[in-house]
Tab-separated table of C-alpha atoms and ligand atoms in Angstrom:
chain	number	residue	atom	x	y	z
A	288	UNK	CA	0.000	0.000	0.000
A	289	UNK	CA	0.933	3.640	-0.230
A	290	UNK	CA	3.414	5.361	2.085
A	291	UNK	CA	0.921	8.168	2.464
A	292	UNK	CA	2.402	10.351	-0.300
A	293	UNK	CA	-0.226	12.607	-1.729
A	294	UNK	CA	1.864	15.086	-3.697
A	295	UNK	CA	3.194	18.396	-2.579
A	296	UNK	CA	4.873	20.295	-5.371
A	297	UNK	CA	2.152	20.950	-7.898
A	298	UNK	CA	-0.978	21.293	-5.806
A	299	UNK	CA	-1.768	17.656	-6.498
A	300	UNK	CA	-3.317	17.163	-3.098
A	301	UNK	CA	-6.462	19.117	-3.862
A	302	UNK	CA	-6.812	17.627	-7.313
A	303	UNK	CA	-9.436	14.944	-7.822
A	304	UNK	CA	-7.954	13.258	-10.946
A	305	UNK	CA	-4.612	13.025	-9.117
A	306	UNK	CA	-6.276	11.422	-6.086
A	307	UNK	CA	-7.954	8.919	-8.407
A	308	UNK	CA	-4.621	8.116	-10.023
A	309	UNK	CA	-3.064	7.505	-6.603
A	310	UNK	CA	-5.997	5.334	-5.606
A	311	UNK	CA	-5.459	3.269	-8.766
A	312	UNK	CA	-1.768	2.782	-7.950
A	313	UNK	CA	-2.579	1.794	-4.366
A	314	UNK	CA	-5.209	-0.719	-5.465
A	315	UNK	CA	-3.183	-2.451	-8.159
A	316	UNK	CA	-4.328	-6.000	-9.020
A	317	UNK	CA	-3.197	-8.511	-11.610
A	318	UNK	CA	-5.857	-10.112	-13.851
A	319	UNK	CA	-3.540	-13.056	-14.534
A	320	UNK	CA	-3.382	-13.972	-10.854
A	321	UNK	CA	-7.088	-14.676	-10.447
A	322	UNK	CA	-7.675	-18.425	-10.503
A	323	UNK	CA	-10.405	-19.813	-12.759
A	324	UNK	CA	-9.860	-23.463	-11.759
A	325	UNK	CA	-12.984	-23.677	-9.605
A	326	UNK	CA	-15.081	-21.951	-12.274
A	327	UNK	CA	-13.959	-24.477	-14.870
A	328	UNK	CA	-14.777	-27.389	-12.585
A	329	UNK	CA	-18.177	-25.970	-11.607
A	330	UNK	CA	-19.183	-25.123	-15.168
A	331	UNK	CA	-18.253	-28.583	-16.446
A	332	UNK	CA	-20.253	-30.097	-13.590
A	333	UNK	CA	-23.283	-27.886	-14.291
A	334	UNK	CA	-23.709	-29.421	-17.755
A	335	UNK	CA	-23.309	-33.004	-16.572
A	336	UNK	CA	-26.408	-35.107	-17.255
A	337	UNK	CA	-28.141	-32.114	-18.852
A	338	UNK	CA	-29.636	-32.358	-22.363
A	339	UNK	CA	-27.722	-30.687	-25.196
A	340	UNK	CA	-30.596	-28.257	-25.751
A	341	UNK	CA	-30.734	-27.131	-22.100
A	342	UNK	CA	-26.945	-26.805	-21.970
A	343	UNK	CA	-26.995	-24.806	-25.187
A	344	UNK	CA	-29.637	-22.353	-23.946
A	345	UNK	CA	-27.858	-21.853	-20.630
A	346	UNK	CA	-24.413	-21.438	-22.188
A	347	UNK	CA	-25.724	-19.033	-24.825
A	348	UNK	CA	-26.776	-16.587	-22.092
A	349	UNK	CA	-23.320	-16.799	-20.536
A	350	UNK	CA	-21.526	-16.415	-23.853
A	351	UNK	CA	-23.577	-13.383	-24.813
A	352	UNK	CA	-22.912	-11.748	-21.435
A	353	UNK	CA	-19.187	-12.536	-21.481
A	354	UNK	CA	-18.773	-11.845	-25.200
A	355	UNK	CA	-20.388	-8.420	-24.901
A	356	UNK	CA	-18.410	-7.576	-21.775
A	357	UNK	CA	-15.095	-8.633	-23.214
A	358	UNK	CA	-15.698	-6.712	-26.434
A	359	UNK	CA	-16.946	-3.726	-24.423
A	360	UNK	CA	-13.711	-3.641	-22.424
A	361	UNK	CA	-11.737	-3.825	-25.665
A	362	UNK	CA	-13.781	-0.960	-27.171
A	363	UNK	CA	-13.256	1.311	-24.192
A	364	UNK	CA	-9.531	0.524	-24.302
A	365	UNK	CA	-9.453	1.571	-27.961
A	366	UNK	CA	-11.617	4.659	-27.534
A	367	UNK	CA	-9.915	6.338	-24.594
A	368	UNK	CA	-6.884	7.849	-26.347
A	369	UNK	CA	-8.727	11.006	-27.559
A	370	UNK	CA	-9.290	12.064	-23.943
A	371	UNK	CA	-5.541	11.903	-23.366
A	372	UNK	CA	-4.965	14.001	-26.496
A	373	UNK	CA	-7.522	16.592	-25.408
A	374	UNK	CA	-6.490	17.120	-21.777
A	375	UNK	CA	-4.123	19.911	-20.933
A	376	UNK	CA	-3.491	19.188	-17.256
A	377	UNK	CA	-0.864	16.751	-16.040
A	378	UNK	CA	-3.169	15.392	-13.332
A	379	UNK	CA	-5.826	14.420	-15.875
A	380	UNK	CA	-3.139	12.868	-18.066
A	381	UNK	CA	-1.967	10.836	-15.094
A	382	UNK	CA	-5.479	9.699	-14.331
A	383	UNK	CA	-6.212	8.771	-17.962
A	384	UNK	CA	-3.047	6.682	-18.119
A	385	UNK	CA	-4.427	4.547	-15.267
A	386	UNK	CA	-7.889	4.464	-16.863
A	387	UNK	CA	-6.465	3.133	-20.138
A	388	UNK	CA	-4.233	0.589	-18.420
A	389	UNK	CA	-7.145	-0.688	-16.356
A	390	UNK	CA	-9.401	-1.149	-19.393
A	391	UNK	CA	-6.668	-3.226	-21.011
A	392	UNK	CA	-6.503	-5.375	-17.870
A	393	UNK	CA	-10.288	-5.844	-17.918
A	394	UNK	CA	-10.163	-6.937	-21.577
A	395	UNK	CA	-7.442	-9.459	-20.679
A	396	UNK	CA	-9.486	-10.967	-17.884
A	397	UNK	CA	-12.461	-11.716	-20.153
A	398	UNK	CA	-10.224	-13.082	-22.882
A	399	UNK	CA	-8.589	-15.474	-20.434
A	400	UNK	CA	-11.975	-16.539	-19.082
A	401	UNK	CA	-13.223	-17.589	-22.486
A	402	UNK	CA	-10.307	-19.848	-23.240
A	403	UNK	CA	-9.767	-21.218	-19.721
A	404	UNK	CA	-13.389	-21.750	-18.703
A	405	UNK	CA	-15.859	-21.491	-21.584
A	406	UNK	CA	-13.743	-23.425	-24.108
A	407	UNK	CA	-12.697	-25.975	-21.481
A	408	UNK	CA	-16.366	-26.737	-20.665
A	409	UNK	CA	-17.210	-26.987	-24.373
A	410	UNK	CA	-14.370	-29.425	-24.947
A	411	UNK	CA	-15.240	-31.512	-21.885
A	412	UNK	CA	-18.789	-32.079	-23.182
A	413	UNK	CA	-18.043	-32.350	-26.885
A	414	UNK	CA	-19.957	-29.107	-27.581
A	415	UNK	CA	-19.049	-26.729	-30.402
A	416	UNK	CA	-15.889	-24.791	-29.489
A	417	UNK	CA	-16.656	-21.087	-29.864
A	418	UNK	CA	-14.778	-17.780	-29.964
A	419	UNK	CA	-15.684	-14.637	-28.011
A	420	UNK	CA	-15.921	-12.393	-31.079
A	421	UNK	CA	-18.541	-14.456	-32.939
A	422	UNK	CA	-21.386	-12.245	-34.302
A	423	UNK	CA	-23.921	-14.464	-32.506
A	424	UNK	CA	-23.153	-12.894	-29.134
A	425	UNK	CA	-23.840	-9.316	-30.301
A	426	UNK	CA	-26.990	-7.442	-31.290
A	427	UNK	CA	-27.415	-4.321	-33.458
A	428	UNK	CA	-28.074	-2.137	-30.423
A	429	UNK	CA	-24.726	-3.183	-28.983
A	430	UNK	CA	-22.966	-2.102	-32.187
A	431	UNK	CA	-24.895	1.191	-32.130
A	432	UNK	CA	-23.901	1.968	-28.543
A	433	UNK	CA	-20.205	1.367	-29.142
A	434	UNK	CA	-20.288	3.191	-32.491
A	435	UNK	CA	-21.750	6.153	-30.601
A	436	UNK	CA	-18.946	5.904	-28.035
A	437	UNK	CA	-16.296	5.757	-30.743
A	438	UNK	CA	-17.734	8.763	-32.583
A	439	UNK	CA	-18.163	10.810	-29.394
A	440	UNK	CA	-14.551	10.364	-28.304
A	441	UNK	CA	-13.048	10.717	-31.776
A	442	UNK	CA	-14.869	14.025	-32.207
A	443	UNK	CA	-12.575	15.467	-29.523
A	444	UNK	CA	-9.673	15.163	-31.961
A	445	UNK	CA	-11.497	17.348	-34.505
A	446	UNK	CA	-13.260	19.790	-32.244
A	447	UNK	CA	-12.470	19.870	-28.533
A	448	UNK	CA	-15.304	21.965	-27.070
A	449	UNK	CA	-17.059	21.743	-23.673
A	450	UNK	CA	-20.175	20.377	-25.433
A	451	UNK	CA	-18.189	17.665	-27.178
A	452	UNK	CA	-16.378	16.727	-23.983
A	453	UNK	CA	-19.693	16.420	-22.166
A	454	UNK	CA	-21.116	14.298	-25.009
A	455	UNK	CA	-18.060	12.042	-24.786
A	456	UNK	CA	-18.261	11.665	-20.965
A	457	UNK	CA	-22.007	11.022	-21.131
A	458	UNK	CA	-21.545	8.312	-23.749
A	459	UNK	CA	-18.357	6.675	-22.463
A	460	UNK	CA	-18.110	7.051	-18.669
A	461	UNK	CA	-21.763	7.617	-17.839
A	462	UNK	CA	-23.553	5.215	-20.187
A	463	UNK	CA	-21.155	2.525	-21.482
A	464	UNK	CA	-19.365	2.239	-18.131
A	465	UNK	CA	-21.860	3.787	-15.741
A	466	UNK	CA	-25.046	2.094	-16.870
A	467	UNK	CA	-24.642	-0.880	-19.183
A	468	UNK	CA	-21.455	-2.322	-17.652
A	469	UNK	CA	-22.613	-1.779	-14.060
A	470	UNK	CA	-25.927	-3.473	-14.827
A	471	UNK	CA	-24.224	-6.470	-16.374
A	472	UNK	CA	-21.698	-6.826	-13.567
A	473	UNK	CA	-24.470	-6.683	-11.015
A	474	UNK	CA	-26.520	-9.314	-12.892
A	475	UNK	CA	-23.547	-11.688	-13.252
A	476	UNK	CA	-22.600	-11.360	-9.580
A	477	UNK	CA	-26.180	-11.920	-8.434
A	478	UNK	CA	-26.757	-14.950	-10.656
A	479	UNK	CA	-23.400	-16.717	-10.361
A	480	UNK	CA	-22.581	-15.912	-6.742
A	481	UNK	CA	-25.504	-14.830	-4.578
A	482	UNK	CA	-28.010	-17.113	-6.370
A	483	UNK	CA	-25.579	-19.859	-7.400
A	484	UNK	CA	-26.963	-23.327	-6.743
A	485	UNK	CA	-30.510	-22.295	-7.695
A	486	UNK	CA	-32.165	-24.944	-9.847
A	487	UNK	CA	-33.887	-23.577	-12.937
A	488	UNK	CA	-36.045	-25.245	-15.586
A	489	UNK	CA	-34.561	-24.905	-19.059
A	490	UNK	CA	-35.939	-26.767	-22.087
A	491	UNK	CA	-37.706	-29.286	-19.861
A	492	UNK	CA	-34.559	-30.033	-17.894
A	493	UNK	CA	-33.354	-28.954	-14.446
A	494	UNK	CA	-30.082	-27.027	-14.528
A	495	UNK	CA	-28.232	-25.781	-11.450
A	496	UNK	CA	-26.765	-22.319	-11.795
A	497	UNK	CA	-23.011	-22.790	-11.262
A	498	UNK	CA	-20.974	-20.835	-8.740
A	499	UNK	CA	-18.253	-18.918	-10.601
A	500	UNK	CA	-15.937	-17.487	-7.913
A	501	UNK	CA	-13.087	-16.461	-10.230
A	502	UNK	CA	-15.376	-14.511	-12.523
A	503	UNK	CA	-17.039	-12.821	-9.580
A	504	UNK	CA	-13.685	-11.926	-8.000
A	505	UNK	CA	-12.496	-10.448	-11.314
A	506	UNK	CA	-15.694	-8.469	-11.642
A	507	UNK	CA	-15.353	-7.108	-8.113
A	508	UNK	CA	-11.909	-5.778	-9.035
A	509	UNK	CA	-13.214	-4.357	-12.304
A	510	UNK	CA	-16.160	-2.668	-10.627
A	511	UNK	CA	-13.824	-1.026	-8.194
A	512	UNK	CA	-11.744	0.401	-11.079
A	513	UNK	CA	-14.919	1.462	-12.858
A	514	UNK	CA	-15.957	3.397	-9.748
A	515	UNK	CA	-13.048	5.785	-10.385
A	516	UNK	CA	-13.669	5.996	-14.143
A	517	UNK	CA	-17.331	6.824	-13.681
A	518	UNK	CA	-16.582	9.226	-10.822
A	519	UNK	CA	-14.128	11.076	-13.031
A	520	UNK	CA	-16.684	11.429	-15.850
A	521	UNK	CA	-19.401	12.528	-13.449
A	522	UNK	CA	-17.158	15.137	-11.901
A	523	UNK	CA	-16.104	16.571	-15.270
A	524	UNK	CA	-19.724	16.799	-16.408
A	525	UNK	CA	-20.810	18.408	-13.132
A	526	UNK	CA	-18.055	21.035	-13.426
A	527	UNK	CA	-19.047	21.912	-16.993
A	528	UNK	CA	-22.704	22.268	-15.992
A	529	UNK	CA	-21.913	24.300	-12.858
A	530	UNK	CA	-19.538	26.618	-14.759
A	531	UNK	CA	-22.312	27.269	-17.268
A	532	UNK	CA	-20.263	25.835	-20.193
A	533	UNK	CA	-23.081	23.507	-21.165
A	534	UNK	CA	-26.765	23.250	-20.536
A	535	UNK	CA	-27.907	20.344	-18.374
A	536	UNK	CA	-30.317	19.423	-21.147
A	537	UNK	CA	-27.313	18.241	-23.177
A	538	UNK	CA	-26.486	15.772	-20.389
A	539	UNK	CA	-29.968	14.323	-20.057
A	540	UNK	CA	-30.656	14.180	-23.803
A	541	UNK	CA	-27.336	12.471	-24.608
A	542	UNK	CA	-27.861	9.748	-22.022
A	543	UNK	CA	-31.574	9.313	-22.608
A	544	UNK	CA	-30.972	8.736	-26.301
A	545	UNK	CA	-28.708	5.801	-25.405
A	546	UNK	CA	-30.794	4.282	-22.603
A	547	UNK	CA	-33.173	2.304	-24.860
A	548	UNK	CA	-30.112	0.651	-26.445
A	549	UNK	CA	-28.915	-0.537	-23.055
A	550	UNK	CA	-32.318	-2.104	-22.292
A	551	UNK	CA	-32.271	-3.928	-25.651
A	552	UNK	CA	-28.739	-5.189	-25.040
A	553	UNK	CA	-29.772	-6.712	-21.718
A	554	UNK	CA	-32.864	-8.306	-23.296
A	555	UNK	CA	-30.728	-9.778	-26.050
A	556	UNK	CA	-28.496	-11.559	-23.543
A	557	UNK	CA	-31.442	-13.599	-22.255
A	558	UNK	CA	-33.177	-14.064	-25.604
A	559	UNK	CA	-31.734	-17.525	-26.300
A	560	UNK	CA	-33.774	-18.967	-23.439
A	561	UNK	CA	-37.249	-20.384	-24.086
A	562	UNK	CA	-38.275	-18.547	-20.927
A	563	UNK	CA	-36.046	-15.448	-20.527
A	564	UNK	CA	-37.220	-14.904	-16.937
A	565	UNK	CA	-35.921	-18.229	-15.660
A	566	UNK	CA	-32.668	-16.851	-14.153
A	567	UNK	CA	-32.935	-15.467	-10.590
A	568	UNK	CA	-31.912	-12.098	-12.005
A	569	UNK	CA	-33.429	-11.637	-15.450
A	570	UNK	CA	-34.001	-8.846	-17.967
A	571	UNK	CA	-36.771	-7.167	-15.915
A	572	UNK	CA	-34.596	-6.850	-12.794
A	573	UNK	CA	-31.727	-5.575	-14.904
A	574	UNK	CA	-33.940	-2.910	-16.520
A	575	UNK	CA	-35.007	-1.760	-13.063
A	576	UNK	CA	-31.388	-1.592	-11.897
A	577	UNK	CA	-30.496	0.409	-15.039
A	578	UNK	CA	-33.234	2.969	-14.349
A	579	UNK	CA	-32.214	3.331	-10.697
A	580	UNK	CA	-28.533	3.794	-11.559
A	581	UNK	CA	-29.400	6.422	-14.131
A	582	UNK	CA	-31.589	8.425	-11.761
A	583	UNK	CA	-29.044	8.276	-8.948
A	584	UNK	CA	-26.254	9.533	-11.245
A	585	UNK	CA	-28.402	12.340	-12.608
A	586	UNK	CA	-29.167	13.510	-9.057
A	587	UNK	CA	-25.480	13.471	-8.129
A	588	UNK	CA	-24.494	15.415	-11.225
A	589	UNK	CA	-27.338	17.844	-11.736
A	590	UNK	CA	-28.761	18.633	-8.295
A	591	UNK	CA	-27.062	21.588	-6.628
A	592	UNK	CA	-26.840	19.663	-3.373
A	593	UNK	CA	-25.971	16.373	-5.138
A	594	UNK	CA	-22.430	15.187	-4.430
A	595	UNK	CA	-20.040	12.979	-6.373
A	596	UNK	CA	-19.138	10.294	-3.822
A	597	UNK	CA	-15.634	10.289	-2.393
A	598	UNK	CA	-13.134	7.998	-4.160
A	599	UNK	CA	-13.199	5.379	-1.382
A	600	UNK	CA	-16.961	5.217	-1.700
A	601	UNK	CA	-16.801	5.030	-5.497
A	602	UNK	CA	-14.492	2.033	-5.499
A	603	UNK	CA	-16.647	0.271	-2.922
A	604	UNK	CA	-19.903	0.790	-4.865
A	605	UNK	CA	-22.301	-2.063	-4.295
B	253	FE2	FE1	-13.484	-1.577	-17.858
B	254	FE2	FE1	-13.791	1.679	-17.161
């Protein structure tokens, strides 16, 4: 852990992006050190004695969730560079360097999971061996959301204005990271940790939801990193609104245009099931969580007495 250093020469101490950078350094974790052995064993066991059709429906949900998450982490890794080009303060540059590095770690974790757990379970049962970037795991709305993110960040290279920065934060940190990713991480944790062991009826068969401790541990680490990324975006947007650089309508309209996409993406993940509500946490619960997250963020950003949580609170977000 840290020796308590919090800067001294450049006024770092009072600077939020610098504090976030320090928090990232203090909380370093290695995605290659998380063990997936138990996950592999549990997933192989979950498909034992289960019909091919039931196993296929169950594994399709998992592959869509993991495929979209892995690709999402790769997209945010690719799309972050324009922020670094646009920023003119060293503290924000420092923070963005940690943000980019962390996204690359998140992408690695999902990539490893596919080959070490998903492929291993497929091979063990003689199922088709799949890849995480297969078109089957993605819907049009997913492509639209990440196209919007790419365009919003790239626009900063052409025209770096307060409006364009706010559009980029609202698309990247507040929607892609703040809403869709948080919803998915919550759903995965609930289903494969808190509700693991639940027996569900799929295609006339009884399937036990496997406990996936490595995935859940990885996601806990990722969510903690995301707390800083989202907090940074929220703080930047709040400053622009409070300084009068942009109208708050730009914030709400940018996010509200993307919200229906996030609902469709969640629905798509469960679509392969005959009965999409069969998981303990299904599309309806996820939609509710999405709406709550959105409202809470808007209050923190737009209300005069709304506060961006402190960094320790952000990284501990439940
Ligand atoms: Fe991430
Ligand atoms: Fe992130």
